């Protein structure tokens, strides 16, 4: 439901050249934060990652945000 309160976020970071390798993190967070920051751990040096975020509420999971490499 588009009007429902956000319950948590899903953050994904996957290797740009190998999407099979990646990290998925579900965050229970303050949905009203204006500058949300989260450190993604267990990534490898010298590897490019694509990162995206989805919001979850009682209506389901949103489409992923625009991804950033």
Short mmCIF file of C-alpha atoms in Angstrom, two decimals:
data_model
loop_
_atom_site.label_atom_id
_atom_site.label_comp_id
_atom_site.label_asym_id
_atom_site.label_seq_id
_atom_site.Cartn_x
_atom_site.Cartn_y
_atom_site.Cartn_z
CA UNK A 1 0.00 0.00 0.00
CA UNK A 2 1.56 3.27 -1.11
CA UNK A 3 0.24 5.12 1.91
CA UNK A 4 1.41 2.66 4.53
CA UNK A 5 4.28 3.34 6.87
CA UNK A 6 7.67 1.96 5.80
CA UNK A 7 8.64 -0.89 8.11
CA UNK A 8 12.16 -1.58 6.87
CA UNK A 9 14.54 -1.26 3.95
CA UNK A 10 16.32 -3.88 1.89
CA UNK A 11 19.80 -2.90 0.71
CA UNK A 12 21.52 -4.96 -1.97
CA UNK A 13 25.11 -4.66 -3.16
CA UNK A 14 26.30 -7.00 -5.88
CA UNK A 15 29.40 -7.23 -8.03
CA UNK A 16 28.76 -5.22 -11.17
CA UNK A 17 30.44 -7.79 -13.42
CA UNK A 18 29.10 -10.83 -11.53
CA UNK A 19 25.62 -10.20 -10.05
CA UNK A 20 25.60 -13.69 -8.50
CA UNK A 21 28.07 -12.41 -5.88
CA UNK A 22 26.58 -9.94 -3.49
CA UNK A 23 25.18 -8.93 -0.15
CA UNK A 24 21.55 -8.44 0.89
CA UNK A 25 20.77 -6.66 4.13
CA UNK A 26 17.33 -6.10 5.65
CA UNK A 27 17.28 -3.07 7.89
CA UNK A 28 14.68 -2.22 10.47
CA UNK A 29 15.12 1.51 10.59
CA UNK A 30 13.51 4.81 11.35
CA UNK A 31 11.54 5.39 8.13
CA UNK A 32 11.34 9.12 8.77
CA UNK A 33 15.12 9.64 8.75
CA UNK A 34 16.20 12.30 6.27
CA UNK A 35 19.83 11.17 5.97
CA UNK A 36 19.87 7.39 6.42
CA UNK A 37 23.34 5.87 6.51
CA UNK A 38 24.33 2.22 6.67
CA UNK A 39 27.76 0.63 6.35
CA UNK A 40 27.83 -2.39 4.03
CA UNK A 41 30.40 -4.91 5.23
CA UNK A 42 32.06 -7.98 3.69
CA UNK A 43 32.77 -6.36 0.32
CA UNK A 44 36.04 -7.01 -1.52
CA UNK A 45 38.68 -4.43 -2.42
CA UNK A 46 39.19 -3.55 -6.10
CA UNK A 47 35.70 -4.78 -7.06
CA UNK A 48 32.93 -2.55 -8.46
CA UNK A 49 29.54 -3.00 -6.80
CA UNK A 50 26.06 -1.94 -7.83
CA UNK A 51 23.92 -0.83 -4.87
CA UNK A 52 20.15 -0.38 -4.63
CA UNK A 53 17.47 0.03 -1.96
CA UNK A 54 13.84 -1.13 -1.67
CA UNK A 55 11.29 -0.16 0.97
CA UNK A 56 9.00 -2.68 2.66
CA UNK A 57 5.57 -2.03 4.15
CA UNK A 58 2.41 -4.07 4.66
CA UNK A 59 1.70 -3.75 0.93
CA UNK A 60 4.91 -5.53 -0.02
CA UNK A 61 8.32 -4.61 -1.38
CA UNK A 62 8.81 -1.53 -3.57
CA UNK A 63 10.71 -1.47 -6.81
CA UNK A 64 14.42 -1.00 -6.28
CA UNK A 65 15.73 2.55 -6.29
CA UNK A 66 17.94 3.76 -9.07
CA UNK A 67 21.12 1.79 -8.62
CA UNK A 68 24.53 3.35 -8.04
CA UNK A 69 27.83 1.83 -9.18
#
